[in-house]
Amino acid sequence: MNETVAIMLLGIVSVLVACIILHRLLRFTPLQAASITALMGIAVVVPFSILHWRGGDVFTLYITCNLLTSFAYYLIASGGMKSLRDKDGKRMHWAPITILGFFLVLTIQNGAFVVMAEKGLIFKSNAEDSFVSTRFPGQVPNAYHKKEAYYNAYQKRLLEQEKRGWQVKFGFAETPFAHQDNFFVVQLLDKDGVPLENAEVTAKFTRSAEQELNRDFNLEMSEPGLYSVPINFPRVGPWGLELDIFRGDDRHELVGRTLVNCPPEMECELEERLRVH
C-alpha cells in the first residue's frame, strides 16, 4: 500500500476511535468530542509532517482527512443521519452536508493525484513492445539556469576546460548489460596527447525517475592515462552520466548518456523494462 494512503487511513481510524472513546465512554457531547479530536489531530499531524516533510499537498491531505472525520462523526453522532431520514419536517440543513461532500470529493481527487505522482501510471507501448511509466519524483538535474550564481560558475569552468584542451574519451569496453559487471573506461590526455596520470576520476550514473539508484564510482588508473571501473547496473534503460576529473587544481566536467540492455539470456521483469519519460 502507498505510504501516503496508509498514513491517511491510520489518521481516520485513530480519529474515529478517539471520538468514540470521548463520546461513548467519557460522555462528552458529539460537538465536544469532534472538536477535541480535531485539535488532537492537528497537534499530531503538524509536528509529524515537519519531521517527515513530503510536500504541502500531502500535509493538506493529512489535515483534511482528520478534520473531515471529526466533522462527519459530529454530524452522525448528533443525529444528523437520523434527521435525514425523518419525515417530521426537522431535516438537517443542506449546508453541512454540502460542505462535507465538497471537501470529501476534493480530498479524494487530491489523494489520487498524489498517489499517481508518487507511484506513476504504467502504460504499454504496442509499437515498441515496452512499458512507459509516468512516475516523476521531482528531480531536475543540472538546473543551473534557476540559480544564477551556479550557472555563472559553471560557464566559467567550461571556458577554462576549453582553454585547457584536455582530450577525454570515455565509454564501455563492451555493450553494457544489467546485472553484470561492465567495464567503464576513460582515456585522459593533455592538449599535446600526453597521458595524464594520477588524476581523480569520478563517474556518477543517474536515473532521472529513480534517483535512489544514483551512484558514484571512483575509477582506478590501470595504465598511464587510462582509468577504468566495473559497474553493475540494477536497471535496464537509459542512464545519465556526470563525469568529474580532478588533477591538482584543475577540474574537468563532462556529461553523457548510455543505454543499459537486458542480458540476452535473461527475460527482464516488468519494472526493469520500464522506459521512463
mmCIF file of C-alpha atoms in Angstrom:
data_model
loop_
_atom_site.group_PDB
_atom_site.id
_atom_site.type_symbol
_atom_site.label_atom_id
_atom_site.label_comp_id
_atom_site.label_asym_id
_atom_site.label_seq_id
_atom_site.Cartn_x
_atom_site.Cartn_y
_atom_site.Cartn_z
ATOM 1 C CA MET A 1 0.000 0.000 0.000
ATOM 2 C CA ASN A 2 1.157 3.533 -0.733
ATOM 3 C CA GLU A 3 2.675 5.226 2.324
ATOM 4 C CA THR A 4 0.550 8.359 1.971
ATOM 5 C CA VAL A 5 -2.673 6.347 1.774
ATOM 6 C CA ALA A 6 -1.630 4.211 4.741
ATOM 7 C CA ILE A 7 -0.994 7.275 6.916
ATOM 8 C CA MET A 8 -4.315 8.803 5.841
ATOM 9 C CA LEU A 9 -6.217 5.636 6.785
ATOM 10 C CA LEU A 10 -4.362 5.419 10.087
ATOM 11 C CA GLY A 11 -5.343 9.003 10.862
ATOM 12 C CA ILE A 12 -9.006 8.376 10.005
ATOM 13 C CA VAL A 13 -9.186 5.264 12.186
ATOM 14 C CA SER A 14 -7.390 6.999 15.060
ATOM 15 C CA VAL A 15 -9.772 9.968 14.973
ATOM 16 C CA LEU A 16 -12.818 7.688 14.887
ATOM 17 C CA VAL A 17 -11.572 5.653 17.844
ATOM 18 C CA ALA A 18 -10.795 8.823 19.805
ATOM 19 C CA CYS A 19 -14.253 10.250 19.036
ATOM 20 C CA ILE A 20 -15.989 7.070 20.179
ATOM 21 C CA ILE A 21 -13.992 6.956 23.409
ATOM 22 C CA LEU A 22 -14.668 10.603 24.218
ATOM 23 C CA HIS A 23 -18.343 10.424 23.298
ATOM 24 C CA ARG A 24 -19.401 6.966 24.471
ATOM 25 C CA LEU A 25 -17.090 6.298 27.389
ATOM 26 C CA LEU A 26 -16.223 9.733 28.740
ATOM 27 C CA ARG A 27 -19.674 11.190 27.991
ATOM 28 C CA PHE A 28 -18.575 14.217 26.013
ATOM 29 C CA THR A 29 -21.113 15.709 23.645
ATOM 30 C CA PRO A 30 -20.635 14.988 19.913
ATOM 31 C CA LEU A 31 -19.517 18.581 19.345
ATOM 32 C CA GLN A 32 -17.002 18.410 22.183
ATOM 33 C CA ALA A 33 -15.664 15.026 21.067
ATOM 34 C CA ALA A 34 -15.305 16.172 17.456
ATOM 35 C CA SER A 35 -13.621 19.442 18.468
ATOM 36 C CA ILE A 36 -11.150 17.740 20.801
ATOM 37 C CA THR A 37 -10.184 15.078 18.257
ATOM 38 C CA ALA A 38 -9.798 17.717 15.541
ATOM 39 C CA LEU A 39 -7.367 19.659 17.727
ATOM 40 C CA MET A 40 -5.570 16.458 18.714
ATOM 41 C CA GLY A 41 -5.228 15.520 15.051
ATOM 42 C CA ILE A 42 -3.687 18.886 14.211
ATOM 43 C CA ALA A 43 -1.334 18.602 17.194
ATOM 44 C CA VAL A 44 -0.099 15.241 15.902
ATOM 45 C CA VAL A 45 -0.040 15.906 12.156
ATOM 46 C CA VAL A 46 1.834 19.230 12.248
ATOM 47 C CA PRO A 47 4.995 18.027 14.059
ATOM 48 C CA PHE A 48 4.894 14.699 12.198
ATOM 49 C CA SER A 49 4.776 16.493 8.842
ATOM 50 C CA ILE A 50 7.590 18.841 9.852
ATOM 51 C CA LEU A 51 9.834 15.911 10.789
ATOM 52 C CA HIS A 52 8.824 13.884 7.708
ATOM 53 C CA TRP A 53 8.059 16.599 5.176
ATOM 54 C CA ARG A 54 6.697 15.228 1.905
ATOM 55 C CA GLY A 55 5.164 18.345 0.428
ATOM 56 C CA GLY A 56 2.341 20.769 1.057
ATOM 57 C CA ASP A 57 -0.197 18.667 -0.824
ATOM 58 C CA VAL A 58 0.469 15.622 1.365
ATOM 59 C CA PHE A 59 0.327 17.764 4.515
ATOM 60 C CA THR A 60 -3.033 19.144 3.378
ATOM 61 C CA LEU A 61 -4.314 15.608 2.836
ATOM 62 C CA TYR A 62 -3.372 14.557 6.359
ATOM 63 C CA ILE A 63 -5.024 17.592 7.959
ATOM 64 C CA THR A 64 -8.143 17.399 5.792
ATOM 65 C CA CYS A 65 -8.721 13.697 6.478
ATOM 66 C CA ASN A 66 -8.575 14.235 10.231
ATOM 67 C CA LEU A 67 -10.869 17.269 10.179
ATOM 68 C CA LEU A 68 -13.378 15.625 7.830
ATOM 69 C CA THR A 69 -13.510 12.549 10.041
ATOM 70 C CA SER A 70 -14.192 14.659 13.133
ATOM 71 C CA PHE A 71 -16.853 16.666 11.293
ATOM 72 C CA ALA A 72 -18.516 13.542 9.909
ATOM 73 C CA TYR A 73 -18.630 11.956 13.357
ATOM 74 C CA TYR A 74 -20.239 15.088 14.773
ATOM 75 C CA LEU A 75 -22.934 15.030 12.089
ATOM 76 C CA ILE A 76 -23.678 11.349 12.614
ATOM 77 C CA ALA A 77 -23.470 11.292 16.414
ATOM 78 C CA SER A 78 -25.634 14.381 16.820
ATOM 79 C CA GLY A 79 -28.481 12.751 14.910
ATOM 80 C CA GLY A 80 -27.581 14.067 11.508
ATOM 81 C CA MET A 81 -28.209 10.833 9.626
ATOM 82 C CA LYS A 82 -31.440 10.269 11.537
ATOM 83 C CA SER A 83 -32.584 13.764 10.659
ATOM 84 C CA LEU A 84 -32.017 12.980 7.009
ATOM 85 C CA ARG A 85 -34.416 10.032 7.223
ATOM 86 C CA ASP A 86 -37.147 11.566 9.391
ATOM 87 C CA LYS A 87 -40.312 12.877 7.805
ATOM 88 C CA ASP A 88 -41.362 15.172 10.635
ATOM 89 C CA GLY A 89 -40.059 18.250 8.889
ATOM 90 C CA LYS A 90 -36.962 18.541 11.088
ATOM 91 C CA ARG A 91 -34.419 17.793 8.461
ATOM 92 C CA MET A 92 -30.776 18.771 8.700
ATOM 93 C CA HIS A 93 -29.837 21.890 6.787
ATOM 94 C CA TRP A 94 -28.238 21.196 3.414
ATOM 95 C CA ALA A 95 -25.185 23.386 4.116
ATOM 96 C CA PRO A 96 -23.230 20.997 6.439
ATOM 97 C CA ILE A 97 -23.818 18.053 4.112
ATOM 98 C CA THR A 98 -22.734 20.135 1.114
ATOM 99 C CA ILE A 99 -19.554 21.256 2.868
ATOM 100 C CA LEU A 100 -18.718 17.699 3.887
ATOM 101 C CA GLY A 101 -19.369 16.355 0.391
ATOM 102 C CA PHE A 102 -17.340 19.092 -1.293
ATOM 103 C CA PHE A 103 -14.245 18.545 0.830
ATOM 104 C CA LEU A 104 -14.648 14.774 0.605
ATOM 105 C CA VAL A 105 -14.562 14.879 -3.203
ATOM 106 C CA LEU A 106 -11.668 17.347 -3.115
ATOM 107 C CA THR A 107 -9.689 15.110 -0.761
ATOM 108 C CA ILE A 108 -10.252 12.024 -2.901
ATOM 109 C CA GLN A 109 -9.102 13.857 -6.033
ATOM 110 C CA ASN A 110 -6.036 15.306 -4.326
ATOM 111 C CA GLY A 111 -5.172 11.897 -2.892
ATOM 112 C CA ALA A 112 -5.441 10.305 -6.330
ATOM 113 C CA PHE A 113 -3.116 12.931 -7.823
ATOM 114 C CA VAL A 114 -0.567 12.449 -5.035
ATOM 115 C CA VAL A 115 -0.564 8.666 -5.450
ATOM 116 C CA MET A 116 -0.194 8.967 -9.229
ATOM 117 C CA ALA A 117 2.678 11.420 -8.778
ATOM 118 C CA GLU A 118 4.486 9.148 -6.311
ATOM 119 C CA LYS A 119 3.928 5.779 -7.982
ATOM 120 C CA GLY A 120 3.095 6.797 -11.531
ATOM 121 C CA LEU A 121 0.950 5.080 -14.111
ATOM 122 C CA ILE A 122 2.195 2.288 -16.337
ATOM 123 C CA PHE A 123 1.223 2.088 -19.988
ATOM 124 C CA LYS A 124 2.226 -0.435 -22.604
ATOM 125 C CA SER A 125 3.508 0.862 -25.903
ATOM 126 C CA ASN A 126 2.350 -1.582 -28.558
ATOM 127 C CA ALA A 127 4.538 -0.004 -31.196
ATOM 128 C CA GLU A 128 7.763 -0.695 -29.304
ATOM 129 C CA ASP A 129 6.526 -3.513 -27.045
ATOM 130 C CA SER A 130 7.765 -1.656 -23.980
ATOM 131 C CA PHE A 131 6.303 -0.130 -20.854
ATOM 132 C CA VAL A 132 6.168 3.566 -20.056
ATOM 133 C CA SER A 133 5.999 4.917 -16.507
ATOM 134 C CA THR A 134 4.788 8.410 -15.624
ATOM 135 C CA ARG A 135 6.487 8.397 -12.224
ATOM 136 C CA PHE A 136 8.474 11.569 -11.535
ATOM 137 C CA PRO A 137 9.965 12.308 -8.089
ATOM 138 C CA GLY A 138 10.650 15.967 -8.812
ATOM 139 C CA GLN A 139 14.326 15.745 -9.636
ATOM 140 C CA VAL A 140 15.547 18.246 -12.229
ATOM 141 C CA PRO A 141 19.226 17.502 -12.945
ATOM 142 C CA ASN A 142 21.642 20.314 -13.791
ATOM 143 C CA ALA A 143 19.042 23.066 -13.370
ATOM 144 C CA TYR A 144 21.743 25.720 -13.332
ATOM 145 C CA HIS A 145 19.535 28.257 -15.094
ATOM 146 C CA LYS A 146 17.443 28.562 -11.925
ATOM 147 C CA LYS A 147 20.400 29.690 -9.842
ATOM 148 C CA GLU A 148 22.345 32.483 -11.455
ATOM 149 C CA ALA A 149 25.440 32.090 -9.285
ATOM 150 C CA TYR A 150 25.715 28.373 -10.044
ATOM 151 C CA TYR A 151 25.160 28.999 -13.724
ATOM 152 C CA ASN A 152 27.878 31.653 -13.938
ATOM 153 C CA ALA A 153 30.365 29.435 -12.101
ATOM 154 C CA TYR A 154 29.519 26.541 -14.394
ATOM 155 C CA GLN A 155 30.040 28.657 -17.509
ATOM 156 C CA LYS A 156 33.378 29.855 -16.149
ATOM 157 C CA ARG A 157 34.555 26.280 -15.627
ATOM 158 C CA LEU A 158 33.528 25.372 -19.173
ATOM 159 C CA LEU A 159 35.654 28.198 -20.576
ATOM 160 C CA GLU A 160 38.617 27.025 -18.511
ATOM 161 C CA GLN A 161 38.123 23.497 -19.848
ATOM 162 C CA GLU A 162 38.236 24.711 -23.435
ATOM 163 C CA LYS A 163 41.468 26.608 -22.817
ATOM 164 C CA ARG A 164 42.989 23.614 -21.032
ATOM 165 C CA GLY A 165 42.360 21.419 -24.054
ATOM 166 C CA TRP A 166 42.282 18.038 -22.348
ATOM 167 C CA GLN A 167 41.321 15.168 -24.619
ATOM 168 C CA VAL A 168 38.845 12.896 -22.859
ATOM 169 C CA LYS A 169 37.325 9.757 -24.318
ATOM 170 C CA PHE A 170 35.013 7.540 -22.300
ATOM 171 C CA GLY A 171 32.691 4.602 -22.768
ATOM 172 C CA PHE A 172 32.177 0.928 -22.050
ATOM 173 C CA ALA A 173 34.586 -1.717 -23.251
ATOM 174 C CA GLU A 174 31.598 -3.748 -24.471
ATOM 175 C CA THR A 175 27.845 -3.309 -24.722
ATOM 176 C CA PRO A 176 26.590 -2.726 -21.154
ATOM 177 C CA PHE A 177 24.063 -5.186 -19.723
ATOM 178 C CA ALA A 178 22.127 -5.096 -16.467
ATOM 179 C CA HIS A 179 23.008 -7.352 -13.516
ATOM 180 C CA GLN A 180 26.589 -7.964 -14.580
ATOM 181 C CA ASP A 181 29.935 -6.173 -14.436
ATOM 182 C CA ASN A 182 30.510 -3.697 -17.260
ATOM 183 C CA PHE A 183 33.918 -2.056 -17.506
ATOM 184 C CA PHE A 184 33.668 1.700 -17.902
ATOM 185 C CA VAL A 185 36.865 3.182 -19.345
ATOM 186 C CA VAL A 186 38.140 6.767 -19.524
ATOM 187 C CA GLN A 187 41.155 7.854 -21.571
ATOM 188 C CA LEU A 188 42.697 11.128 -20.407
ATOM 189 C CA LEU A 189 45.258 13.050 -22.477
ATOM 190 C CA ASP A 190 46.502 16.619 -22.328
ATOM 191 C CA LYS A 191 46.429 19.138 -25.186
ATOM 192 C CA ASP A 192 49.530 17.581 -26.757
ATOM 193 C CA GLY A 193 48.270 14.000 -26.481
ATOM 194 C CA VAL A 194 50.397 13.088 -23.452
ATOM 195 C CA PRO A 195 48.659 10.701 -20.994
ATOM 196 C CA LEU A 196 47.644 12.378 -17.745
ATOM 197 C CA GLU A 197 48.461 10.345 -14.659
ATOM 198 C CA ASN A 198 47.350 10.490 -11.019
ATOM 199 C CA ALA A 199 44.001 12.107 -11.738
ATOM 200 C CA GLU A 200 40.904 11.588 -9.617
ATOM 201 C CA VAL A 201 38.153 10.394 -11.924
ATOM 202 C CA THR A 202 34.590 10.017 -10.646
ATOM 203 C CA ALA A 203 31.663 8.772 -12.708
ATOM 204 C CA LYS A 204 28.149 9.342 -11.420
ATOM 205 C CA PHE A 205 25.416 7.349 -13.133
ATOM 206 C CA THR A 206 21.906 8.652 -12.580
ATOM 207 C CA ARG A 207 18.299 7.686 -13.209
ATOM 208 C CA SER A 208 16.111 10.759 -13.638
ATOM 209 C CA ALA A 209 12.987 8.987 -12.361
ATOM 210 C CA GLU A 210 14.677 6.739 -9.777
ATOM 211 C CA GLN A 211 17.185 8.953 -8.031
ATOM 212 C CA GLU A 212 17.525 6.432 -5.211
ATOM 213 C CA LEU A 213 19.536 4.327 -7.703
ATOM 214 C CA ASN A 214 22.059 7.109 -8.397
ATOM 215 C CA ARG A 215 25.585 6.017 -7.552
ATOM 216 C CA ASP A 216 29.164 7.273 -7.765
ATOM 217 C CA PHE A 217 32.167 5.261 -8.948
ATOM 218 C CA ASN A 218 35.843 6.106 -8.471
ATOM 219 C CA LEU A 219 37.934 4.977 -11.419
ATOM 220 C CA GLU A 220 41.380 3.469 -10.897
ATOM 221 C CA MET A 221 44.299 4.088 -13.247
ATOM 222 C CA SER A 222 45.186 0.816 -14.995
ATOM 223 C CA GLU A 223 47.912 2.355 -17.157
ATOM 224 C CA PRO A 224 49.110 5.912 -17.873
ATOM 225 C CA GLY A 225 46.141 7.998 -18.957
ATOM 226 C CA LEU A 226 43.699 5.073 -18.799
ATOM 227 C CA TYR A 227 41.176 4.718 -15.969
ATOM 228 C CA SER A 228 38.501 2.052 -15.505
ATOM 229 C CA VAL A 229 35.992 0.584 -13.068
ATOM 230 C CA PRO A 230 33.487 -2.320 -13.209
ATOM 231 C CA ILE A 231 29.860 -1.184 -12.922
ATOM 232 C CA ASN A 232 26.821 -3.351 -12.231
ATOM 233 C CA PHE A 233 23.563 -1.685 -13.269
ATOM 234 C CA PRO A 234 20.370 -2.756 -11.444
ATOM 235 C CA ARG A 235 18.065 -1.464 -14.204
ATOM 236 C CA VAL A 236 17.879 -1.637 -17.959
ATOM 237 C CA GLY A 237 17.170 1.508 -19.934
ATOM 238 C CA PRO A 238 18.703 4.987 -20.128
ATOM 239 C CA TRP A 239 21.236 6.188 -17.545
ATOM 240 C CA GLY A 240 22.710 9.655 -17.286
ATOM 241 C CA LEU A 241 26.420 10.201 -16.704
ATOM 242 C CA GLU A 242 28.228 13.008 -14.893
ATOM 243 C CA LEU A 243 31.995 12.634 -15.248
ATOM 244 C CA ASP A 244 34.261 14.681 -12.954
ATOM 245 C CA ILE A 245 38.040 14.696 -13.370
ATOM 246 C CA PHE A 246 40.323 16.381 -10.839
ATOM 247 C CA ARG A 247 44.061 16.828 -11.284
ATOM 248 C CA GLY A 248 45.728 19.276 -8.973
ATOM 249 C CA ASP A 249 43.652 22.452 -9.037
ATOM 250 C CA ASP A 250 42.119 21.613 -12.413
ATOM 251 C CA ARG A 251 38.609 20.254 -12.776
ATOM 252 C CA HIS A 252 37.115 18.808 -15.943
ATOM 253 C CA GLU A 253 33.378 18.097 -16.229
ATOM 254 C CA LEU A 254 31.564 16.100 -18.856
ATOM 255 C CA VAL A 255 28.061 14.709 -19.183
ATOM 256 C CA GLY A 256 26.771 11.819 -21.210
ATOM 257 C CA ARG A 257 24.076 9.226 -21.531
ATOM 258 C CA THR A 258 24.116 5.479 -22.021
ATOM 259 C CA LEU A 259 21.579 2.741 -22.623
ATOM 260 C CA VAL A 260 21.818 -0.398 -20.498
ATOM 261 C CA ASN A 261 20.468 -3.502 -22.185
ATOM 262 C CA CYS A 262 18.715 -6.592 -20.899
ATOM 263 C CA PRO A 263 21.066 -9.618 -20.881
ATOM 264 C CA PRO A 264 20.345 -11.926 -23.837
ATOM 265 C CA GLU A 265 19.884 -14.977 -21.615
ATOM 266 C CA MET A 266 17.542 -13.199 -19.184
ATOM 267 C CA GLU A 267 13.911 -12.150 -19.549
ATOM 268 C CA CYS A 268 13.562 -8.783 -17.869
ATOM 269 C CA GLU A 269 10.855 -8.186 -15.313
ATOM 270 C CA LEU A 270 8.149 -5.596 -15.898
ATOM 271 C CA GLU A 271 9.732 -2.903 -13.712
ATOM 272 C CA GLU A 272 13.097 -3.416 -15.381
ATOM 273 C CA ARG A 273 11.577 -2.877 -18.824
ATOM 274 C CA LEU A 274 10.085 0.480 -17.937
ATOM 275 C CA ARG A 275 11.078 3.316 -20.197
ATOM 276 C CA VAL A 276 10.657 6.461 -18.126
ATOM 277 C CA HIS A 277 9.984 9.802 -19.832
#
